[in-house]
mmCIF file of C-alpha atoms and ligand atoms in Angstrom:
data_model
loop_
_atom_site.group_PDB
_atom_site.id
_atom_site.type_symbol
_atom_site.label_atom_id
_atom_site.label_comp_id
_atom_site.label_asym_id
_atom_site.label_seq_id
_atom_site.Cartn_x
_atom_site.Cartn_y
_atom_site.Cartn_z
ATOM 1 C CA UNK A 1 32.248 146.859 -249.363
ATOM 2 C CA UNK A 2 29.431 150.164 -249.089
ATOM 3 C CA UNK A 3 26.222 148.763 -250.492
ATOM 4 C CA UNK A 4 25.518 151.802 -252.704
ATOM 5 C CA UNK A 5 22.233 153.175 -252.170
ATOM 6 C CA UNK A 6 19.884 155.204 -254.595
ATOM 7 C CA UNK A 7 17.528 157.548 -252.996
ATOM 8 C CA UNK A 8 14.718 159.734 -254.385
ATOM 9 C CA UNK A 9 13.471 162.783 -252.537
ATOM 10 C CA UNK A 10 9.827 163.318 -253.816
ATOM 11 C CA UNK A 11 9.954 166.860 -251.597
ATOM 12 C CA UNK A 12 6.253 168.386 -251.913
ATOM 13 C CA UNK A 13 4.894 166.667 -254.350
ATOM 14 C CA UNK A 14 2.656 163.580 -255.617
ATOM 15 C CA UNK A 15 -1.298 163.190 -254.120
ATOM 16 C CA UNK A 16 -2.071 158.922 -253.993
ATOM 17 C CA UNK A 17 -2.735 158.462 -257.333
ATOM 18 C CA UNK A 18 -0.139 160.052 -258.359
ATOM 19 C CA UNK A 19 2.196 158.121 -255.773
ATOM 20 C CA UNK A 20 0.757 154.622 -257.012
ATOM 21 C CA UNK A 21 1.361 155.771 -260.948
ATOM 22 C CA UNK A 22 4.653 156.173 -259.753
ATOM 23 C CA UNK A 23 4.903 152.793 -258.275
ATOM 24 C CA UNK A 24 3.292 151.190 -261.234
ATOM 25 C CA UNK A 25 5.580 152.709 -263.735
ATOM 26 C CA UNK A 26 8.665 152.307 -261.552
ATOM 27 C CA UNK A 27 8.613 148.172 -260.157
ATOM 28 C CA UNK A 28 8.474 146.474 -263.240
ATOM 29 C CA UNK A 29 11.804 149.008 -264.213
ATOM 30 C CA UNK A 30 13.595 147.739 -261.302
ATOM 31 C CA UNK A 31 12.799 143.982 -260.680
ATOM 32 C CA UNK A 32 16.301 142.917 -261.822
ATOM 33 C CA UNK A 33 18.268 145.671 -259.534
ATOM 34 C CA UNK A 34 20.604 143.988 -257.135
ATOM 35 C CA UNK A 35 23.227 146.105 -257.335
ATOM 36 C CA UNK A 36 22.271 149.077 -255.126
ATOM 37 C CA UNK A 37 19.328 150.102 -252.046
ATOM 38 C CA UNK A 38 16.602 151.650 -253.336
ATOM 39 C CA UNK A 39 14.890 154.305 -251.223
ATOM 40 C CA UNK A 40 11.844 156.946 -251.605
ATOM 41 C CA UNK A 41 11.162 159.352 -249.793
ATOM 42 C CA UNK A 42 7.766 160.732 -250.115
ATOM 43 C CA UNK A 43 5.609 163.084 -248.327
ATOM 44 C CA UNK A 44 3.736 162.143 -244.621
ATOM 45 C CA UNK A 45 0.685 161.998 -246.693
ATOM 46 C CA UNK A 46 1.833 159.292 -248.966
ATOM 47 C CA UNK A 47 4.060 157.388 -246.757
ATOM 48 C CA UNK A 48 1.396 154.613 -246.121
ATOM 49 C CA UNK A 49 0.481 154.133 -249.840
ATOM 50 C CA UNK A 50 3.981 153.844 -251.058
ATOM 51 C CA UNK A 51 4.513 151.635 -248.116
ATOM 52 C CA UNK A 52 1.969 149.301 -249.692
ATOM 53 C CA UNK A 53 3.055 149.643 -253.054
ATOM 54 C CA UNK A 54 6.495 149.049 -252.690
ATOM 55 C CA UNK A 55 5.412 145.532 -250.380
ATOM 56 C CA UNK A 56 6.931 142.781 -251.697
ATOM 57 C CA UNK A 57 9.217 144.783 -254.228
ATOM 58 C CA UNK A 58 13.557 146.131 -253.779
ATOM 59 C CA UNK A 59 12.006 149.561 -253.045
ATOM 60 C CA UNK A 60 12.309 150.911 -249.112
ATOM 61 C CA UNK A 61 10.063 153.627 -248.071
ATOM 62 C CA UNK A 62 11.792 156.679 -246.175
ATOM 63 C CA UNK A 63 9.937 159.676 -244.561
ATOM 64 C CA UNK A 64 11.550 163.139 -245.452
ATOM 65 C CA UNK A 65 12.198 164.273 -241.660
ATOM 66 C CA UNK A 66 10.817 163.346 -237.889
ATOM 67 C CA UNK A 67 10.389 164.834 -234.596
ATOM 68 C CA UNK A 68 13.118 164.116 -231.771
ATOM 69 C CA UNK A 69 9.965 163.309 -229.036
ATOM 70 C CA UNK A 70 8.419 160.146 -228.538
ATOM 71 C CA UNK A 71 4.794 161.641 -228.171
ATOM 72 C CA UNK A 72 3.243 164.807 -226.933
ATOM 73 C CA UNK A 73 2.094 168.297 -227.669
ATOM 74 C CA UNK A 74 4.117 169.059 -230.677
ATOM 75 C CA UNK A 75 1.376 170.116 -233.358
ATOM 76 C CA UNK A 76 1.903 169.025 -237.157
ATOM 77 C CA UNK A 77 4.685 166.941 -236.130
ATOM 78 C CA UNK A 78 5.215 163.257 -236.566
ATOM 79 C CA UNK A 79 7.444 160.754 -234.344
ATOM 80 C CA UNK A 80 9.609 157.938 -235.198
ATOM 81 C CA UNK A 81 7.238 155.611 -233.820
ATOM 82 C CA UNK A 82 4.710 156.536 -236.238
ATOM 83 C CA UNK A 83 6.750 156.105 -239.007
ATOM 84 C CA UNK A 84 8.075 153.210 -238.190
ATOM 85 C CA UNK A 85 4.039 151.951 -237.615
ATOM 86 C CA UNK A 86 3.639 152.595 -241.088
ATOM 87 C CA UNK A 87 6.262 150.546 -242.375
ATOM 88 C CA UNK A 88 9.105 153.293 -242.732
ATOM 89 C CA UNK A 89 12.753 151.919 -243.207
ATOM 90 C CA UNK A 90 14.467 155.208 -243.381
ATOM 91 C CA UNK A 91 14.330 159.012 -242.803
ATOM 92 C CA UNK A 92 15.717 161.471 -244.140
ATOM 93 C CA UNK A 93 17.159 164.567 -241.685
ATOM 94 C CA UNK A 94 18.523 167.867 -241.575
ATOM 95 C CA UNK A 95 17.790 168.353 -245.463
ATOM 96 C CA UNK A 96 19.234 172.027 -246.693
ATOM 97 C CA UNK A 97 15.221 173.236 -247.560
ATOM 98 C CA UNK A 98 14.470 172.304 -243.686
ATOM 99 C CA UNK A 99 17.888 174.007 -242.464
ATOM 100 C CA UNK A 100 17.244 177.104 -244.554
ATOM 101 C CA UNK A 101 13.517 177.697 -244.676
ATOM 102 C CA UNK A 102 12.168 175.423 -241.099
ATOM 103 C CA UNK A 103 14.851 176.534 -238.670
ATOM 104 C CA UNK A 104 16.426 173.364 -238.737
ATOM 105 C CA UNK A 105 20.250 173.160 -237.116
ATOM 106 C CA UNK A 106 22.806 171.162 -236.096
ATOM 107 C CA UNK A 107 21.578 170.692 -232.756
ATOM 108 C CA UNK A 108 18.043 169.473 -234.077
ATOM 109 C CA UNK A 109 19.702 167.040 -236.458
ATOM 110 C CA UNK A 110 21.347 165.393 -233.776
ATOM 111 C CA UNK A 111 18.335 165.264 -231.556
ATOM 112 C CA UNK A 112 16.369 163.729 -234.676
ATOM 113 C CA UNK A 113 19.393 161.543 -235.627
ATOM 114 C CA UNK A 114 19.461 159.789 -232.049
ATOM 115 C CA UNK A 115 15.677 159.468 -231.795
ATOM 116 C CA UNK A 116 15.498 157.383 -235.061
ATOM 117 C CA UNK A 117 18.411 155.348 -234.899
ATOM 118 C CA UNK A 118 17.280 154.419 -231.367
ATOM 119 C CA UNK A 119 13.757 153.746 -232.770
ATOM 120 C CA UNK A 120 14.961 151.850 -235.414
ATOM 121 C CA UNK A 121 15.495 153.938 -238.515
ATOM 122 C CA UNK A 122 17.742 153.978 -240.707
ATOM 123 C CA UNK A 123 18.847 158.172 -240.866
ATOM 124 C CA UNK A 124 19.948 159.902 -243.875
ATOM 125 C CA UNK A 125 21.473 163.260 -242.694
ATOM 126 C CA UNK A 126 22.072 165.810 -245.050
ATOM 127 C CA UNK A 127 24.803 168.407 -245.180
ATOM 128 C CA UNK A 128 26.538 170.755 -247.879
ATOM 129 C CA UNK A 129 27.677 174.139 -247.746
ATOM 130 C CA UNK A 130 25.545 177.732 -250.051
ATOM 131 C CA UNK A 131 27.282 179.011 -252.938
ATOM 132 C CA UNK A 132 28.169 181.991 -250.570
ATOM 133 C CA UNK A 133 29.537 179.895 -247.942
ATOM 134 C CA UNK A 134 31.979 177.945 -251.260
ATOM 135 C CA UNK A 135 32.831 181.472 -252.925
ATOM 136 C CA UNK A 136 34.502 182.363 -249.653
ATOM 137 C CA UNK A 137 36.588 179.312 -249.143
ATOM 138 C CA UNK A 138 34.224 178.101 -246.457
ATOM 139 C CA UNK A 139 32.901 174.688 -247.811
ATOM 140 C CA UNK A 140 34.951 171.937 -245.878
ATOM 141 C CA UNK A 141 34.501 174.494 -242.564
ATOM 142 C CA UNK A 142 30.863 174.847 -243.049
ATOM 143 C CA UNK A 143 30.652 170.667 -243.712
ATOM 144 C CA UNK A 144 33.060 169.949 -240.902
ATOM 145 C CA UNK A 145 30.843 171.986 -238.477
ATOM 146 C CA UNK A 146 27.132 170.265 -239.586
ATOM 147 C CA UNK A 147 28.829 166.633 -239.515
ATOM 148 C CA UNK A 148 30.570 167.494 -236.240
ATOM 149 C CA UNK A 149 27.140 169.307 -234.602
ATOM 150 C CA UNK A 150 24.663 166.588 -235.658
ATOM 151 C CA UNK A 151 26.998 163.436 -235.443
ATOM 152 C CA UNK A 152 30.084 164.376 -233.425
ATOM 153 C CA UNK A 153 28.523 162.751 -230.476
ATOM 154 C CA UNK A 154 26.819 159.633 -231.543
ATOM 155 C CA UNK A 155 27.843 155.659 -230.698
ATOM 156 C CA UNK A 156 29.859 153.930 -233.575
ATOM 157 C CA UNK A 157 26.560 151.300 -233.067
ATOM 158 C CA UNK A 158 24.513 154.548 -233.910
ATOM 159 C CA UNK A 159 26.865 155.619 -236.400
ATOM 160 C CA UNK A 160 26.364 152.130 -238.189
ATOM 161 C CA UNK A 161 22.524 153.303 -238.988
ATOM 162 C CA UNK A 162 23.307 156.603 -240.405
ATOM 163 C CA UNK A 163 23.809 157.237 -244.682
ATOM 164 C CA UNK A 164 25.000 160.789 -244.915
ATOM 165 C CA UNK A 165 24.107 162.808 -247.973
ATOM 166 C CA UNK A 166 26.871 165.638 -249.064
ATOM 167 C CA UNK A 167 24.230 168.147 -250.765
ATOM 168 C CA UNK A 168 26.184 171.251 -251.770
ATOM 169 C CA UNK A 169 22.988 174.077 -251.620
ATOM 170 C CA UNK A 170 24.441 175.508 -255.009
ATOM 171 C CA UNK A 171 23.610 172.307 -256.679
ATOM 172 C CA UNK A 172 19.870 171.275 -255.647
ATOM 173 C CA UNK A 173 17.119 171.951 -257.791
ATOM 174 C CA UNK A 174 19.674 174.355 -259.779
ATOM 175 C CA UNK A 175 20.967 172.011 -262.534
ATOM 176 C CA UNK A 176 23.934 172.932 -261.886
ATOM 177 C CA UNK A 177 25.476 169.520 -260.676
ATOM 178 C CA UNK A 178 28.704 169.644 -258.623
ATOM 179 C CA UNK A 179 31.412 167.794 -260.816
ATOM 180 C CA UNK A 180 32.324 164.320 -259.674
ATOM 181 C CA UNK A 181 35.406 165.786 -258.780
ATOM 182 C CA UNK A 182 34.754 168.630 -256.275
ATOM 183 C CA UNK A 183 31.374 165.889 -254.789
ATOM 184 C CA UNK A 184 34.673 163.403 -254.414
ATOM 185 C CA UNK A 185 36.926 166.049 -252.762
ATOM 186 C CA UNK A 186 33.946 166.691 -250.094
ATOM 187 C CA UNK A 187 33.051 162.926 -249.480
ATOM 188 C CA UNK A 188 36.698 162.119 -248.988
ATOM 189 C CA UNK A 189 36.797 165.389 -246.557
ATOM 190 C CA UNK A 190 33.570 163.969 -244.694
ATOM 191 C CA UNK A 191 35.114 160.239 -244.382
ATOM 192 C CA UNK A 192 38.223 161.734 -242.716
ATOM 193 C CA UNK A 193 36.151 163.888 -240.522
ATOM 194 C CA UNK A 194 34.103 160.929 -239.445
ATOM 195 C CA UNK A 195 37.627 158.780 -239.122
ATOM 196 C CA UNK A 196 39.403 161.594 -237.133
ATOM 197 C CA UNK A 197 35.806 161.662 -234.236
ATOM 198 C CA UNK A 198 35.197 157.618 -234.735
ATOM 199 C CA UNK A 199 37.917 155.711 -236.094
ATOM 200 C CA UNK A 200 38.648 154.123 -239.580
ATOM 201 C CA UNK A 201 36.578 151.274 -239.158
ATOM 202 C CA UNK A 202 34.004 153.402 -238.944
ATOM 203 C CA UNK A 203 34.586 155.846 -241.882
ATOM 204 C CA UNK A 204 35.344 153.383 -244.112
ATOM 205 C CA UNK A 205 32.018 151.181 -242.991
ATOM 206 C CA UNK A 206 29.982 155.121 -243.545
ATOM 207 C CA UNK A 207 28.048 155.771 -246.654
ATOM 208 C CA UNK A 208 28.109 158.931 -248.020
ATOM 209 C CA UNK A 209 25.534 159.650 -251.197
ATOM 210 C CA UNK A 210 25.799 162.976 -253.632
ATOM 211 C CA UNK A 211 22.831 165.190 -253.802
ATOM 212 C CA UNK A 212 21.921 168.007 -255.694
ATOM 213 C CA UNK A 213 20.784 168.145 -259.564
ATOM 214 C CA UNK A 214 21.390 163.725 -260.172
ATOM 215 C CA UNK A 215 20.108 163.059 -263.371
ATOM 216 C CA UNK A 216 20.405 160.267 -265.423
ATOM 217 C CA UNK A 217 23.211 161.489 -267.254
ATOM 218 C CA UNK A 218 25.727 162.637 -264.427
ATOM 219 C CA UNK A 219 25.127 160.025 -262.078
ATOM 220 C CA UNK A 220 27.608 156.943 -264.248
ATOM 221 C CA UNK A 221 30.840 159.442 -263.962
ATOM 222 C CA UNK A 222 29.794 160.522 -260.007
ATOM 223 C CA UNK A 223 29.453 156.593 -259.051
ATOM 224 C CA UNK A 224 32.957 155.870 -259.978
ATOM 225 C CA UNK A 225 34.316 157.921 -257.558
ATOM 226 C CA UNK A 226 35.281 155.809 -255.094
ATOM 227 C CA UNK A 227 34.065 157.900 -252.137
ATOM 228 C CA UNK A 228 30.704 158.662 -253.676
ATOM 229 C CA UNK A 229 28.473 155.752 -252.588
ATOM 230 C CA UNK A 230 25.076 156.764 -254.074
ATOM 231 C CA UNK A 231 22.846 159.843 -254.696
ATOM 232 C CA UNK A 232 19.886 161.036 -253.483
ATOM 233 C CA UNK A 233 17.887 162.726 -256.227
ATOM 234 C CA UNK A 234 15.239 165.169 -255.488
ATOM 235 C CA UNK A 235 13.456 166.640 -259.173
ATOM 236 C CA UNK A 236 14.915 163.654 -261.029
ATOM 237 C CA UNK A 237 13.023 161.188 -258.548
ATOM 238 C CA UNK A 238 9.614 162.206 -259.704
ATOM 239 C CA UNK A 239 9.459 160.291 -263.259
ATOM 240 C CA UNK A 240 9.794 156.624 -263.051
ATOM 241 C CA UNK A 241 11.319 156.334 -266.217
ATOM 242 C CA UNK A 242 14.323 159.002 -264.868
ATOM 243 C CA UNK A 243 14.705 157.955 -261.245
ATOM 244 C CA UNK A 244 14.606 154.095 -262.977
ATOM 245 C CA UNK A 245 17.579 155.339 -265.311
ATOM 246 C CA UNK A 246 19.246 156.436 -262.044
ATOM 247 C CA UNK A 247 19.218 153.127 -260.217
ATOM 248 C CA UNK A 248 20.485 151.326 -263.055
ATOM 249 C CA UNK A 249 23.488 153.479 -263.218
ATOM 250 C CA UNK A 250 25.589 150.937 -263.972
HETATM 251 P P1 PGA B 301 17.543 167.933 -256.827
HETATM 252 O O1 PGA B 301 17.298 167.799 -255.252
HETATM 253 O O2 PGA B 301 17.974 166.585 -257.332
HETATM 254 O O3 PGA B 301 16.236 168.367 -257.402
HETATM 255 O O4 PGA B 301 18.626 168.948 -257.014
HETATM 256 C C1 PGA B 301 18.128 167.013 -254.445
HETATM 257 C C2 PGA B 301 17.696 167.103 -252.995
HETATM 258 O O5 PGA B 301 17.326 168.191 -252.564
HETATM 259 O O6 PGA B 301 17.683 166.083 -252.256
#
């Protein structure tokens, strides 16, 4: 059985007191959830107040990327060390905003995947193919490429600490959802990728959450696809009362 897991994506937003509203709106939503992981993702600069705030509560605190180094002269960045100093569970890596906008590619996801599974993170790695790249027939190629580039080459031990999140780029921030069908389609695509590089085992042990545009109201009929393990919500994440409607999909 895939624990499902429900993760927000807080992007840039939310200053402290903004990040312990959040907090004090969301926990007494949530205290009954047993049903799913709940993960939040918000920015470096909040990281150690939602670590606090979440103490003691089902929440888990993830950063929204990290650096591949250990230490050393690599200005504005931030190691998995320090995040997992701060208290830091997961990361996410290789969102679409960081692939598109920060140079981000395959070959940094994989040196960022390896560096926090071997510092103890938990990674969520993000693929999903632009509109352009699914108007010309080139969604599974353009998936099969970013899983193969940034996890091809990983340990089935590694592979054990890695969620990854099918975010089609049409779909985030858009509200234009991908039906549960065509999210299923690509999750059962990814599994078999992952089975045909690691083994069933493996794929079938993998979670794989939908991203782009989860909102209270679409996320029911995308959970009961049985490839779709969980979402990670980006806008949707920032209201307690919506993310909380999220988590208790059910
Ligand atoms: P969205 O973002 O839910 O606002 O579409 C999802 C994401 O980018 O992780």
């Amino acid at each position: 059985m895939r624990r499902p897991i429900i993760a927000g994506n807080w992007k840039m937003f939310k200053t402290l007191d903004e990040t312990r509203a959040f907090f004090d709106a969301l926990i007494p939503e949530i205290q009954n959830v047993e049903h799913c992981v709940i993960v939040v993702a918000p920015p470096f600069t909040a990281l150690a107040t939602a670590v606090e705030e979440a103490e003691g509560t089902r929440v888990l605190i993830s950063a929204q990327d990290v650096h591949w180094e250990e230490k050393g002269a690599y200005t504005g960045e931030i190691s998995v060390r320090m995040l997992k100093d701060l208290g830091c569970r997961y990361t996410i890596i290789g969102h679409s905003e960081r692939r598109q906008y920060f140079g981000e590619t395959d070959e940094t996801v994989e040196s960022k995947t390896r560096a926090a599974v071997a510092g103890g993170l938990e990674a969520i790695v993000c693929v999903g193919e632009t509109l352009a790249e699914r108007d010309a027939g080139q969604a599974s190629e353009v998936v099969r490429r970013q899983v193969r580039g940034g996890l091809g080459r990983l340990t089935a031990q590694d592979l054990s600490h890695i969620i990854v999140a099918y975010e089609p780029v049409w779909a985030i921030g858009t509200g234009r959802t991908a039906t549960p069908e065509i999210a299923a389609e690509m999750h059962a695509e990814i599994r078999k990728i992952v089975r045909e590089i690691y083994g069933e085992a493996e794929a079938s042990a993998l979670r794989i959450l939908y991203g782009g545009s989860v909102k209270p109201d679409n996320i029911s009929a995308l959970m009961r696809k049985e490839d779709i393990d969980g979402a990670l919500a980006g806008g949707a994440s920032l209201e307690p009362a919506s993310f909380a409607a999220i988590i208790k999909y059910l």
